[in-house]
Amino acid sequence: MSKYKISLAVIKRLPKYHRCLGELKSRGVRRISSGELSKIIGFSASQIRQDLSRFGEFGQQGYGYRVNALYSEVEKILGLDKKYSTIIIGAGNIGQAIAKYNDFGNYGYELKAIFDIKKDLIGKDINGFKVMDSNNLREFIQKEDIDIAYICTNAENAIDVFNELSEAGIKGILNFARVDLQNDDNVVIENVHLVENMFKLSYFLKNKN
Amino acid sequence: MSKYKISLAVIKRLPKYHRCLGELKSRGVRRISSGELSKIIGFSASQIRQDLSRFGEFGQQGYGYRVNALYSEVEKILGLDKKYSTIIIGAGNIGQAIAKYNDFGNYGYELKAIFDIKKDLIGKDINGFKVMDSNNLREFIQKEDIDIAYICTNAENAIDVFNELSEAGIKGILNFARVDLQNDDNVVIENVHLVENMFKLSYFLKNKN
DNA sequence: TAGATTGTTAATCGATTAACAATC
DNA sequence: TAGATTGTTAATCGATTAACAATC
């Protein structure tokens, strides 16, 4: 843990360091300097040293950084050395997509259940999970000690679902509904808005050069 | 089109303005001041006026902004007044998810085809689309005048696919593979990395307060 | 040892906020 | 008209880059 408040700009770069160092590691690279890393990752060498020094002194003068050790440090900083239990709320298109998208599973986020409120979806099998009734949501979260929920409902229901999750003691939410849910003191929220990525693309298409 | 170079920070806020104004519009709100909008959207009134003034003089002193007119302006700025033809490359989990995720369709992005290189996937039906052979990719893009491609392959194949798409004359790419593809002069790229959102959540879970 | 490269301080650059004249 | 609110300029704040002493 660091003494200073880490800016959001730095935090957003951490996953890139993680990925890049992971690739170097798997290619068998043992050491890397901020200058070499800069060429690969696209941040300035100065920025790389600034960023990393926020969390500790990981490098050696005249030598650079040990790839394996630095990778582990970044992993720890990001909390990727832990396992998390997750659930999906909403068994529609996005919910089903997340259920099938096994990438999260590869990083230690284990899916435990899928919930919906619609009678015709409850009981349906999605990738080996029987859709559960949202009425049992709170009980399940507490009994199974669920850490993270994916909100995959529509925007209107998302707010009710958020309140329910928060009261049930969920720790984190990845929200795919088209509302910006605000962090409260208990729950950490990440809003993921795929259409906004598309709109940004659209902007650049229209305003190219 | 504006005289100044618009910063990325401003561009990222545009979809939020679009969504918020859309909601106000559908609720029948006719006018809004930067101060009122600030309370809803969470940006400062000053920032809202700064942002909007980059693109024109949309407000009226003493009155504020007309919701409908401003919404249309933002729509135009983002290029959402156009229709786009899209294709999916990669019929795995993400590819299938995008095919079923009809949100993009709601905003004028019409899916025209799904491609894969794997023999066992070609011909498979996904949401009404028969998976096509990637060998026909270039021909299809040119004949059907495709604007945007979703790259839903793994990271290694993504680079080859990108080159192929670029040569075929695609205009924009929404990349879901775990590589950062770089914009070249012809193609506009948006990299969407879902795991990075999860990692950010993970960071905040670990470093809460 | 000499060359290389870090961690950190200072300088620069860019983005956000504040202030206010213009004016509906 | 008087009050409200814009668009814009100036001030502030924060993030990135440059520079360099420390040292492996």
PDB file of C-alpha atoms in Angstrom, chain B residues 49-189:
ATOM      1  CA  ARG B  49     -20.178  25.364 -21.044  1.00  0.00           C
ATOM      2  CA  GLN B  50     -16.514  24.978 -21.994  1.00  0.00           C
ATOM      3  CA  ASP B  51     -17.106  21.623 -23.645  1.00  0.00           C
ATOM      4  CA  LEU B  52     -20.145  22.660 -25.648  1.00  0.00           C
ATOM      5  CA  SER B  53     -18.652  25.966 -26.756  1.00  0.00           C
ATOM      6  CA  ARG B  54     -15.928  24.007 -28.529  1.00  0.00           C
ATOM      7  CA  PHE B  55     -18.480  22.990 -31.130  1.00  0.00           C
ATOM      8  CA  GLY B  56     -20.635  26.079 -31.432  1.00  0.00           C
ATOM      9  CA  GLU B  57     -22.841  28.536 -29.597  1.00  0.00           C
ATOM     10  CA  PHE B  58     -25.765  26.343 -28.671  1.00  0.00           C
ATOM     11  CA  GLY B  59     -27.114  28.245 -25.666  1.00  0.00           C
ATOM     12  CA  GLN B  60     -28.850  31.518 -25.035  1.00  0.00           C
ATOM     13  CA  GLN B  61     -27.853  33.943 -22.317  1.00  0.00           C
ATOM     14  CA  GLY B  62     -30.386  34.125 -19.530  1.00  0.00           C
ATOM     15  CA  TYR B  63     -32.213  31.060 -20.828  1.00  0.00           C
ATOM     16  CA  GLY B  64     -29.908  28.060 -21.134  1.00  0.00           C
ATOM     17  CA  TYR B  65     -29.994  25.355 -23.766  1.00  0.00           C
ATOM     18  CA  ARG B  66     -32.929  23.934 -25.694  1.00  0.00           C
ATOM     19  CA  VAL B  67     -32.822  20.220 -24.929  1.00  0.00           C
ATOM     20  CA  ASN B  68     -34.046  18.954 -28.287  1.00  0.00           C
ATOM     21  CA  ALA B  69     -31.767  21.171 -30.319  1.00  0.00           C
ATOM     22  CA  LEU B  70     -28.732  20.430 -28.157  1.00  0.00           C
ATOM     23  CA  TYR B  71     -29.397  16.703 -28.336  1.00  0.00           C
ATOM     24  CA  SER B  72     -29.440  16.889 -32.120  1.00  0.00           C
ATOM     25  CA  GLU B  73     -26.214  18.858 -32.138  1.00  0.00           C
ATOM     26  CA  VAL B  74     -24.432  16.299 -29.954  1.00  0.00           C
ATOM     27  CA  GLU B  75     -25.824  13.533 -32.138  1.00  0.00           C
ATOM     28  CA  LYS B  76     -24.367  15.231 -35.190  1.00  0.00           C
ATOM     29  CA  ILE B  77     -21.016  15.872 -33.474  1.00  0.00           C
ATOM     30  CA  LEU B  78     -20.773  12.164 -32.638  1.00  0.00           C
ATOM     31  CA  GLY B  79     -21.794  11.143 -36.133  1.00  0.00           C
ATOM     32  CA  LEU B  80     -24.833   9.262 -34.840  1.00  0.00           C
ATOM     33  CA  ASP B  81     -27.031  10.697 -37.555  1.00  0.00           C
ATOM     34  CA  LYS B  82     -25.483   8.172 -39.960  1.00  0.00           C
ATOM     35  CA  LYS B  83     -26.044   4.467 -40.545  1.00  0.00           C
ATOM     36  CA  TYR B  84     -23.088   2.083 -40.508  1.00  0.00           C
ATOM     37  CA  SER B  85     -22.613  -1.444 -41.822  1.00  0.00           C
ATOM     38  CA  THR B  86     -20.669  -3.769 -39.536  1.00  0.00           C
ATOM     39  CA  ILE B  87     -19.166  -7.253 -39.508  1.00  0.00           C
ATOM     40  CA  ILE B  88     -17.827  -9.513 -36.782  1.00  0.00           C
ATOM     41  CA  ILE B  89     -14.493 -11.284 -37.186  1.00  0.00           C
ATOM     42  CA  GLY B  90     -14.277 -14.323 -34.927  1.00  0.00           C
ATOM     43  CA  ALA B  91     -17.300 -16.447 -34.066  1.00  0.00           C
ATOM     44  CA  GLY B  92     -16.135 -17.506 -30.605  1.00  0.00           C
ATOM     45  CA  ASN B  93     -17.658 -16.354 -27.330  1.00  0.00           C
ATOM     46  CA  ILE B  94     -17.168 -12.633 -27.769  1.00  0.00           C
ATOM     47  CA  GLY B  95     -18.151 -12.728 -31.420  1.00  0.00           C
ATOM     48  CA  GLN B  96     -21.369 -14.570 -30.629  1.00  0.00           C
ATOM     49  CA  ALA B  97     -22.060 -12.217 -27.740  1.00  0.00           C
ATOM     50  CA  ILE B  98     -21.717  -9.169 -29.981  1.00  0.00           C
ATOM     51  CA  ALA B  99     -23.949 -10.810 -32.565  1.00  0.00           C
ATOM     52  CA  LYS B 100     -26.694 -11.264 -29.988  1.00  0.00           C
ATOM     53  CA  TYR B 101     -26.145  -7.946 -28.246  1.00  0.00           C
ATOM     54  CA  ASN B 102     -28.597  -5.810 -30.142  1.00  0.00           C
ATOM     55  CA  ASP B 103     -27.721  -2.497 -28.491  1.00  0.00           C
ATOM     56  CA  PHE B 104     -25.430  -1.502 -31.350  1.00  0.00           C
ATOM     57  CA  GLY B 105     -28.270  -2.184 -33.757  1.00  0.00           C
ATOM     58  CA  ASN B 106     -30.433   0.302 -31.855  1.00  0.00           C
ATOM     59  CA  TYR B 107     -27.992   3.089 -32.661  1.00  0.00           C
ATOM     60  CA  GLY B 108     -27.745   2.511 -36.400  1.00  0.00           C
ATOM     61  CA  TYR B 109     -24.919  -0.018 -36.561  1.00  0.00           C
ATOM     62  CA  GLU B 110     -26.285  -2.793 -38.727  1.00  0.00           C
ATOM     63  CA  LEU B 111     -24.614  -6.197 -38.578  1.00  0.00           C
ATOM     64  CA  LYS B 112     -24.097  -7.671 -42.039  1.00  0.00           C
ATOM     65  CA  ALA B 113     -22.007 -10.811 -41.496  1.00  0.00           C
ATOM     66  CA  ILE B 114     -19.887 -12.915 -39.154  1.00  0.00           C
ATOM     67  CA  PHE B 115     -16.557 -14.386 -40.263  1.00  0.00           C
ATOM     68  CA  ASP B 116     -14.286 -17.074 -38.909  1.00  0.00           C
ATOM     69  CA  ILE B 117     -11.350 -19.046 -40.214  1.00  0.00           C
ATOM     70  CA  LYS B 118     -12.141 -22.301 -38.399  1.00  0.00           C
ATOM     71  CA  LYS B 119     -13.723 -24.956 -40.618  1.00  0.00           C
ATOM     72  CA  ASP B 120     -15.992 -26.254 -37.846  1.00  0.00           C
ATOM     73  CA  LEU B 121     -17.526 -22.815 -37.276  1.00  0.00           C
ATOM     74  CA  ILE B 122     -18.064 -21.836 -40.915  1.00  0.00           C
ATOM     75  CA  GLY B 123     -21.692 -22.340 -41.837  1.00  0.00           C
ATOM     76  CA  LYS B 124     -22.885 -22.367 -38.239  1.00  0.00           C
ATOM     77  CA  ASP B 125     -25.973 -20.285 -37.551  1.00  0.00           C
ATOM     78  CA  ILE B 126     -25.577 -17.464 -35.016  1.00  0.00           C
ATOM     79  CA  ASN B 127     -28.630 -15.339 -34.429  1.00  0.00           C
ATOM     80  CA  GLY B 128     -29.709 -15.767 -38.025  1.00  0.00           C
ATOM     81  CA  PHE B 129     -26.266 -15.283 -39.552  1.00  0.00           C
ATOM     82  CA  LYS B 130     -24.379 -18.139 -41.177  1.00  0.00           C
ATOM     83  CA  VAL B 131     -20.708 -17.837 -40.249  1.00  0.00           C
ATOM     84  CA  MET B 132     -18.712 -17.013 -43.392  1.00  0.00           C
ATOM     85  CA  ASP B 133     -15.220 -18.088 -44.379  1.00  0.00           C
ATOM     86  CA  SER B 134     -12.583 -15.427 -43.617  1.00  0.00           C
ATOM     87  CA  ASN B 135     -11.108 -16.043 -47.055  1.00  0.00           C
ATOM     88  CA  ASN B 136     -14.032 -14.076 -48.453  1.00  0.00           C
ATOM     89  CA  LEU B 137     -13.507 -11.200 -46.054  1.00  0.00           C
ATOM     90  CA  ARG B 138     -11.907  -8.661 -48.327  1.00  0.00           C
ATOM     91  CA  GLU B 139     -14.301  -9.246 -51.188  1.00  0.00           C
ATOM     92  CA  PHE B 140     -17.294  -8.913 -48.871  1.00  0.00           C
ATOM     93  CA  ILE B 141     -16.082  -5.670 -47.311  1.00  0.00           C
ATOM     94  CA  GLN B 142     -15.594  -4.074 -50.692  1.00  0.00           C
ATOM     95  CA  LYS B 143     -18.745  -5.368 -52.343  1.00  0.00           C
ATOM     96  CA  GLU B 144     -21.024  -4.648 -49.390  1.00  0.00           C
ATOM     97  CA  ASP B 145     -19.260  -1.407 -48.476  1.00  0.00           C
ATOM     98  CA  ILE B 146     -18.700  -2.325 -44.818  1.00  0.00           C
ATOM     99  CA  ASP B 147     -17.740   0.534 -42.491  1.00  0.00           C
ATOM    100  CA  ILE B 148     -16.869  -1.051 -39.174  1.00  0.00           C
ATOM    101  CA  ALA B 149     -15.473  -4.409 -38.022  1.00  0.00           C
ATOM    102  CA  TYR B 150     -15.556  -5.952 -34.563  1.00  0.00           C
ATOM    103  CA  ILE B 151     -12.352  -7.921 -33.986  1.00  0.00           C
ATOM    104  CA  CYS B 152     -13.334 -10.822 -31.738  1.00  0.00           C
ATOM    105  CA  THR B 153     -10.388 -13.141 -32.344  1.00  0.00           C
ATOM    106  CA  ASN B 154      -7.589 -13.965 -29.933  1.00  0.00           C
ATOM    107  CA  ALA B 155      -4.667 -11.571 -29.559  1.00  0.00           C
ATOM    108  CA  GLU B 156      -2.310 -13.355 -31.962  1.00  0.00           C
ATOM    109  CA  ASN B 157      -4.738 -13.469 -34.867  1.00  0.00           C
ATOM    110  CA  ALA B 158      -5.943  -9.937 -34.218  1.00  0.00           C
ATOM    111  CA  ILE B 159      -2.879  -8.378 -35.802  1.00  0.00           C
ATOM    112  CA  ASP B 160      -3.232 -10.336 -39.051  1.00  0.00           C
ATOM    113  CA  VAL B 161      -6.942  -9.627 -39.127  1.00  0.00           C
ATOM    114  CA  PHE B 162      -6.246  -5.949 -38.605  1.00  0.00           C
ATOM    115  CA  ASN B 163      -3.855  -5.855 -41.585  1.00  0.00           C
ATOM    116  CA  GLU B 164      -6.358  -7.668 -43.757  1.00  0.00           C
ATOM    117  CA  LEU B 165      -9.161  -5.317 -42.744  1.00  0.00           C
ATOM    118  CA  SER B 166      -7.000  -2.272 -43.289  1.00  0.00           C
ATOM    119  CA  GLU B 167      -6.018  -3.377 -46.782  1.00  0.00           C
ATOM    120  CA  ALA B 168      -9.637  -4.162 -47.610  1.00  0.00           C
ATOM    121  CA  GLY B 169     -10.463  -0.548 -46.832  1.00  0.00           C
ATOM    122  CA  ILE B 170     -12.420  -0.842 -43.606  1.00  0.00           C
ATOM    123  CA  LYS B 171     -12.993   2.540 -41.940  1.00  0.00           C
ATOM    124  CA  GLY B 172     -13.251   1.681 -38.249  1.00  0.00           C
ATOM    125  CA  ILE B 173     -12.491  -1.158 -35.872  1.00  0.00           C
ATOM    126  CA  LEU B 174     -13.812  -1.989 -32.430  1.00  0.00           C
ATOM    127  CA  ASN B 175     -11.143  -4.337 -31.101  1.00  0.00           C
ATOM    128  CA  PHE B 176     -11.991  -6.791 -28.320  1.00  0.00           C
ATOM    129  CA  ALA B 177      -8.758  -8.798 -28.569  1.00  0.00           C
ATOM    130  CA  ARG B 178      -6.200  -8.328 -25.826  1.00  0.00           C
ATOM    131  CA  VAL B 179      -3.742  -6.263 -27.864  1.00  0.00           C
ATOM    132  CA  ASP B 180      -3.641  -2.538 -28.351  1.00  0.00           C
ATOM    133  CA  LEU B 181      -3.969  -1.984 -32.075  1.00  0.00           C
ATOM    134  CA  GLN B 182      -2.679   1.395 -33.182  1.00  0.00           C
ATOM    135  CA  ASN B 183      -4.606   3.777 -35.427  1.00  0.00           C
ATOM    136  CA  ASP B 184      -3.061   4.041 -38.850  1.00  0.00           C
ATOM    137  CA  ASP B 185      -3.857   6.740 -41.386  1.00  0.00           C
ATOM    138  CA  ASN B 186      -6.776   4.864 -42.904  1.00  0.00           C
ATOM    139  CA  VAL B 187      -8.440   3.053 -40.045  1.00  0.00           C
ATOM    140  CA  VAL B 188      -9.810   4.374 -36.764  1.00  0.00           C
ATOM    141  CA  ILE B 189      -9.493   1.943 -33.879  1.00  0.00           C
TER     142      ILE B 189
END
